Amino acid sequence: MQEECPSIPPPITIVCEPWMNTAWRCLRQTRKLSLYLLALPPVLVLPGCQHLTQQNFCRPLPASRTSVTQEDITDEKRANQWRRWSQDVIPSLLVPYLSYMQQTSVLRYTNALGEAQQDLAVCQAGCRTRRITVACVHFDALKEINIITCPCFPVPLQLLHHGLFPCAPLAPSLTVDLRILEFVRLLFVCQAPNQTAWCNAVETFLDGMGYKLSCKNNLRRRFSNTFHWYRVLSILVCNHISTVIADVRRGQAHIPLIDQPSEYLHSRCLLCFRGNACHGADARSIPDVVVCIDACFTQKRLTNPRNTSSINPPNPTPTFFLLNDDVKAMEDFVKSCRRERRRTRASRAEEEEDHYEEGMHVPVSVLNGCRESFVAADKKRERASTRFFTDTGLMALLCRHDRVLWLVNLTSAGEKQHYALALLDQLFKHIPPQMTVGLLYDIGCQLERSCRKWNLLDDNTLSRISFAVAVFHAYGHQWPCQIIYHPRKREGFGLSDGEGCEQLWSSLKQLIPSLRISGRWLHCQIKKNVALDGLLDLDVNEDILHAEWKAQIAHQTRPIPRQSKNKAAEVITTILVLEKTLDAHEISVHELEMQLYVGAIANVVEFNLQLADTRSRRAKIADTLRHHKATLGPQGQADLMMMKNDIYLTIRLNARTVKTQIRDRLQHKLRSNTQYSIKQREPAILKLVSTYNSLSPPSAIPPHPIACEGIFLLYVDDEIWQDIGLDDDSMHPPAWLSDEATRSGICLQLELDCCIEEETCLMRERSVMQE
């Protein structure tokens, strides 16, 4: 056990008293039990609760302080109470709690309060006893009971015998019914935890029936402490059962465990990590496991506003969080790799030709466009700076069944790559060296690029990862990037969408209803049958469709050609496009300013952000336009005026400009993700769609019209993402470009391929279930 899970210490032996069905005056027989207690972790996270980073509670006084203050005394009391709970009380209650749950049929029945002990003045073992009065909170009553306690029969054990849990380890003044605690635990999973509101409601409800607390402190503080340690007990009980089951499974296993994922991953998801062996590279290159990574910047933790030195002790429960030291080590490693490569890189020319970077299948120009899009989002996020927040958010690693594998606290304003690399590093420490991983990440293209460019992952690890972009966020990427990284177009990901993290954020923030597909097999069969029927109607050979799809990938992901001889013509074309784009932004700024003038604003904050963003885009395009015009000589200026009068070129540039505006607004809608923003942009986007559909360059392949219906659904193969008919086409265009049957067949064939991959994954998981 220690070799595979170093964080779990050897079992400890405790003495278990048969107190449940034994009278006090009878002689007691004892037996020894070996219990596995997990090592003290840094963090406990409950759904919807703020998370705490690991801190060492027992610390020396600062050098500037020479006297003990009231704050130090309070901290010491809290530390002593925490030690009693975590080291004495909770371990002694593990087996009695399981016994009580078994005898009461999981709290269906409850034991009546015993009277025999109340008449007993001295302990049979000769211990000194004392009598305490405890208030008991039930669903429908508030009672007081007298408890005679001694070292042989501590108060928590006696109260658990009666189905109660105390607020303090030694002399509690309040105890709560286990059924209430279990109900509150389930309630706080389904909604945001609010113990203050719950306690106020309970106290008011009991007060209306004539029950009144006589304790000097209010209910909230003591109930909060009771509920916290009850959660610790229930978590450690579940972990103890899992450990026992794992020991039995390991003892019955007939296969070597060296080629298996760790016991920790087995406990997280059996379907992903419990197969007999890694499947390796098959005909369709399906990864052994598919995971997703995402960050959430709504789960923040405020910096201590009073600058007090008090630090909460850690919770004695296992954690999904990575250690801060491991994250910091990864951050230092990434910085060192970047510094080392910068020293060895040769100086680049002023204008470098577009090309493929080593190991990448998307041109540099496309990757730069994706990077700028997401860097802009991070710059906006910097407004929630670390000046006000100690933790600015969370990043999670989940399997394809939405099971949390690990979490990490974000301490920077943006979404830095070392967080994702730390999660991946932890994953690869827990899987065998031959297992392959499919990774879905919002900026998967940028993560792969950085790993290859800066050598952030070794070649063996990098070769075992298939990078892809999560479905919903794929539309924020350039179209050539989508061709390579979209999970519906990349082999091996089946119908996995990489949006499981969004379900997690939804459960932590009870604001968004989640959408889940429980019948994976039926869902897969429906999509597969639709694709097969469509291919049957088209009657196009499968090999031809695959060949045309590869040709389309090669064409649409090619680097931008460098034409030094026609540099002036290239600059003129760029100027014409920029002028059209600048005119459109001028109109947008004017419309927004008119809304401000007439006062037709529903959300001032959102409106100001939108206006500032639009003005910034206009200024950037104007600067770029001035720079390009300055590079033209006298002959270039004359050619520019001549090309402006070309009707064919004007219409084609108009169409390309309008389509670019539609994409920008759709992607901005995707990133802003607010109801006000959607309502503001929807009429403008539909107007641009109508304008685009009315444009058609004469004597050329007409651009495919954009359907207004469903444009906001952002389907992967919508016409909005492709520039067919707007490029310099040859006289004999390929079938993937000009033949409608081939184009539709490619989409259906890709859908069919994904369904076949999904079937393979589901059959694999079915075998694991049977095992």
mmCIF file of N, CA, C and O in Angstrom, residues 52-62 65 69-79 82 301-314 390:
data_model
loop_
_atom_site.group_PDB
_atom_site.id
_atom_site.type_symbol
_atom_site.label_atom_id
_atom_site.label_comp_id
_atom_site.label_asym_id
_atom_site.label_seq_id
_atom_site.Cartn_x
_atom_site.Cartn_y
_atom_site.Cartn_z
ATOM 1 N N LEU A 52 -9.734 26.654 0.570
ATOM 2 C CA LEU A 52 -8.676 27.147 1.424
ATOM 3 C C LEU A 52 -7.361 26.584 0.953
ATOM 4 O O LEU A 52 -7.255 25.403 0.661
ATOM 5 N N THR A 53 -6.357 27.401 0.851
ATOM 6 C CA THR A 53 -5.039 26.924 0.476
ATOM 7 C C THR A 53 -4.322 26.386 1.704
ATOM 8 O O THR A 53 -4.652 26.697 2.849
ATOM 9 N N GLN A 54 -3.336 25.534 1.440
ATOM 10 C CA GLN A 54 -2.631 24.881 2.553
ATOM 11 C C GLN A 54 -1.764 25.898 3.297
ATOM 12 O O GLN A 54 -1.040 26.669 2.711
ATOM 13 N N GLN A 55 -1.885 25.901 4.595
ATOM 14 C CA GLN A 55 -1.045 26.752 5.432
ATOM 15 C C GLN A 55 -0.637 25.947 6.665
ATOM 16 O O GLN A 55 -1.357 25.073 7.128
ATOM 17 N N ASN A 56 0.482 26.276 7.221
ATOM 18 C CA ASN A 56 0.946 25.629 8.452
ATOM 19 C C ASN A 56 0.449 26.440 9.637
ATOM 20 O O ASN A 56 0.847 27.585 9.832
ATOM 21 N N PHE A 57 -0.431 25.832 10.418
ATOM 22 C CA PHE A 57 -1.039 26.589 11.510
ATOM 23 C C PHE A 57 -0.051 26.838 12.643
ATOM 24 O O PHE A 57 -0.014 27.915 13.223
ATOM 25 N N CYS A 58 0.713 25.825 13.000
ATOM 26 C CA CYS A 58 1.662 25.978 14.099
ATOM 27 C C CYS A 58 2.901 26.697 13.577
ATOM 28 O O CYS A 58 3.704 26.122 12.861
ATOM 29 N N ARG A 59 3.071 27.943 13.957
ATOM 30 C CA ARG A 59 4.143 28.755 13.414
ATOM 31 C C ARG A 59 4.741 29.603 14.531
ATOM 32 O O ARG A 59 4.045 29.976 15.481
ATOM 33 N N PRO A 60 5.999 29.974 14.445
ATOM 34 C CA PRO A 60 6.591 30.839 15.481
ATOM 35 C C PRO A 60 6.106 32.275 15.322
ATOM 36 O O PRO A 60 5.611 32.674 14.276
ATOM 37 N N LEU A 61 6.265 33.036 16.398
ATOM 38 C CA LEU A 61 5.904 34.437 16.351
ATOM 39 C C LEU A 61 6.848 35.186 15.427
ATOM 40 O O LEU A 61 8.037 34.864 15.339
ATOM 41 N N PRO A 62 6.359 36.194 14.707
ATOM 42 C CA PRO A 62 7.254 37.017 13.890
ATOM 43 C C PRO A 62 8.308 37.682 14.757
ATOM 44 O O PRO A 62 8.120 37.911 15.966
ATOM 45 N N ARG A 65 7.393 40.722 16.863
ATOM 46 C CA ARG A 65 6.475 40.594 17.982
ATOM 47 C C ARG A 65 7.167 39.857 19.120
ATOM 48 O O ARG A 65 7.690 38.767 18.944
ATOM 49 N N THR A 69 -0.336 37.857 22.271
ATOM 50 C CA THR A 69 -1.556 38.644 22.239
ATOM 51 C C THR A 69 -2.772 37.740 22.404
ATOM 52 O O THR A 69 -2.665 36.506 22.404
ATOM 53 N N GLN A 70 -3.937 38.372 22.515
ATOM 54 C CA GLN A 70 -5.188 37.620 22.613
ATOM 55 C C GLN A 70 -5.420 36.803 21.352
ATOM 56 O O GLN A 70 -5.973 35.696 21.400
ATOM 57 N N GLU A 71 -4.974 37.343 20.226
ATOM 58 C CA GLU A 71 -5.118 36.613 18.964
ATOM 59 C C GLU A 71 -4.323 35.322 18.973
ATOM 60 O O GLU A 71 -4.787 34.282 18.498
ATOM 61 N N ASP A 72 -3.106 35.358 19.546
ATOM 62 C CA ASP A 72 -2.294 34.146 19.642
ATOM 63 C C ASP A 72 -2.954 33.109 20.546
ATOM 64 O O ASP A 72 -2.919 31.903 20.281
ATOM 65 N N ILE A 73 -3.557 33.579 21.652
ATOM 66 C CA ILE A 73 -4.239 32.646 22.556
ATOM 67 C C ILE A 73 -5.417 31.991 21.849
ATOM 68 O O ILE A 73 -5.637 30.774 21.960
ATOM 69 N N THR A 74 -6.174 32.786 21.092
ATOM 70 C CA THR A 74 -7.304 32.232 20.348
ATOM 71 C C THR A 74 -6.839 31.227 19.311
ATOM 72 O O THR A 74 -7.445 30.158 19.142
ATOM 73 N N ASP A 75 -5.759 31.556 18.619
ATOM 74 C CA ASP A 75 -5.228 30.631 17.620
ATOM 75 C C ASP A 75 -4.782 29.322 18.258
ATOM 76 O O ASP A 75 -4.984 28.240 17.696
ATOM 77 N N GLU A 76 -4.178 29.424 19.422
ATOM 78 C CA GLU A 76 -3.714 28.220 20.091
ATOM 79 C C GLU A 76 -4.888 27.354 20.534
ATOM 80 O O GLU A 76 -4.843 26.120 20.453
ATOM 81 N N LYS A 77 -5.970 27.981 20.990
ATOM 82 C CA LYS A 77 -7.157 27.226 21.356
ATOM 83 C C LYS A 77 -7.739 26.507 20.141
ATOM 84 O O LYS A 77 -8.134 25.332 20.230
ATOM 85 N N ARG A 78 -7.796 27.207 19.037
ATOM 86 C CA ARG A 78 -8.317 26.586 17.819
ATOM 87 C C ARG A 78 -7.436 25.426 17.389
ATOM 88 O O ARG A 78 -7.927 24.396 16.919
ATOM 89 N N ALA A 79 -6.124 25.598 17.517
ATOM 90 C CA ALA A 79 -5.208 24.526 17.131
ATOM 91 C C ALA A 79 -5.383 23.302 18.027
ATOM 92 O O ALA A 79 -5.382 22.158 17.551
ATOM 93 N N TRP A 82 -8.597 21.607 17.076
ATOM 94 C CA TRP A 82 -8.443 20.907 15.792
ATOM 95 C C TRP A 82 -7.691 19.589 15.989
ATOM 96 O O TRP A 82 -8.044 18.567 15.400
ATOM 97 N N ARG A 301 -11.029 33.746 -4.002
ATOM 98 C CA ARG A 301 -10.893 33.861 -2.544
ATOM 99 C C ARG A 301 -10.284 35.213 -2.243
ATOM 100 O O ARG A 301 -9.192 35.547 -2.712
ATOM 101 N N LEU A 302 -11.005 36.014 -1.467
ATOM 102 C CA LEU A 302 -10.568 37.374 -1.169
ATOM 103 C C LEU A 302 -9.308 37.385 -0.312
ATOM 104 O O LEU A 302 -9.108 36.529 0.551
ATOM 105 N N THR A 303 -8.465 38.367 -0.580
ATOM 106 C CA THR A 303 -7.327 38.594 0.295
ATOM 107 C C THR A 303 -7.823 39.082 1.648
ATOM 108 O O THR A 303 -8.822 39.784 1.735
ATOM 109 N N ASN A 304 -7.123 38.679 2.714
ATOM 110 C CA ASN A 304 -7.538 39.065 4.063
ATOM 111 C C ASN A 304 -7.609 40.580 4.158
ATOM 112 O O ASN A 304 -6.588 41.269 4.083
ATOM 113 N N PRO A 305 -8.812 41.159 4.324
ATOM 114 C CA PRO A 305 -8.922 42.623 4.303
ATOM 115 C C PRO A 305 -8.313 43.298 5.517
ATOM 116 O O PRO A 305 -7.939 44.454 5.463
ATOM 117 N N ARG A 306 -8.228 42.561 6.630
ATOM 118 C CA ARG A 306 -7.709 43.172 7.860
ATOM 119 C C ARG A 306 -6.227 42.888 8.074
ATOM 120 O O ARG A 306 -5.662 43.289 9.097
ATOM 121 N N ASN A 307 -5.627 42.144 7.149
ATOM 122 C CA ASN A 307 -4.203 41.803 7.243
ATOM 123 C C ASN A 307 -3.866 41.102 8.550
ATOM 124 O O ASN A 307 -2.808 41.308 9.139
ATOM 125 N N THR A 308 -4.789 40.294 9.043
ATOM 126 C CA THR A 308 -4.525 39.550 10.264
ATOM 127 C C THR A 308 -3.658 38.342 9.963
ATOM 128 O O THR A 308 -3.643 37.827 8.848
ATOM 129 N N SER A 309 -2.973 37.875 10.981
ATOM 130 C CA SER A 309 -2.051 36.755 10.795
ATOM 131 C C SER A 309 -2.685 35.413 11.106
ATOM 132 O O SER A 309 -2.034 34.387 11.026
ATOM 133 N N SER A 310 -3.969 35.410 11.487
ATOM 134 C CA SER A 310 -4.636 34.159 11.823
ATOM 135 C C SER A 310 -4.823 33.305 10.580
ATOM 136 O O SER A 310 -5.255 33.794 9.545
ATOM 137 N N ILE A 311 -4.490 32.031 10.690
ATOM 138 C CA ILE A 311 -4.586 31.111 9.561
ATOM 139 C C ILE A 311 -5.373 29.884 10.006
ATOM 140 O O ILE A 311 -5.097 29.321 11.070
ATOM 141 N N ASN A 312 -6.342 29.497 9.210
ATOM 142 C CA ASN A 312 -7.135 28.323 9.558
ATOM 143 C C ASN A 312 -6.294 27.061 9.441
ATOM 144 O O ASN A 312 -5.500 26.906 8.505
ATOM 145 N N PRO A 313 -6.445 26.124 10.372
ATOM 146 C CA PRO A 313 -5.721 24.850 10.245
ATOM 147 C C PRO A 313 -6.283 24.044 9.089
ATOM 148 O O PRO A 313 -7.434 24.220 8.700
ATOM 149 N N PRO A 314 -5.485 23.157 8.515
ATOM 150 C CA PRO A 314 -5.979 22.361 7.388
ATOM 151 C C PRO A 314 -7.004 21.337 7.839
ATOM 152 O O PRO A 314 -7.064 20.962 9.015
ATOM 153 N N THR A 390 -6.513 36.488 -3.241
ATOM 154 C CA THR A 390 -5.391 35.569 -3.050
ATOM 155 C C THR A 390 -5.432 34.459 -4.092
ATOM 156 O O THR A 390 -4.409 34.103 -4.679
#
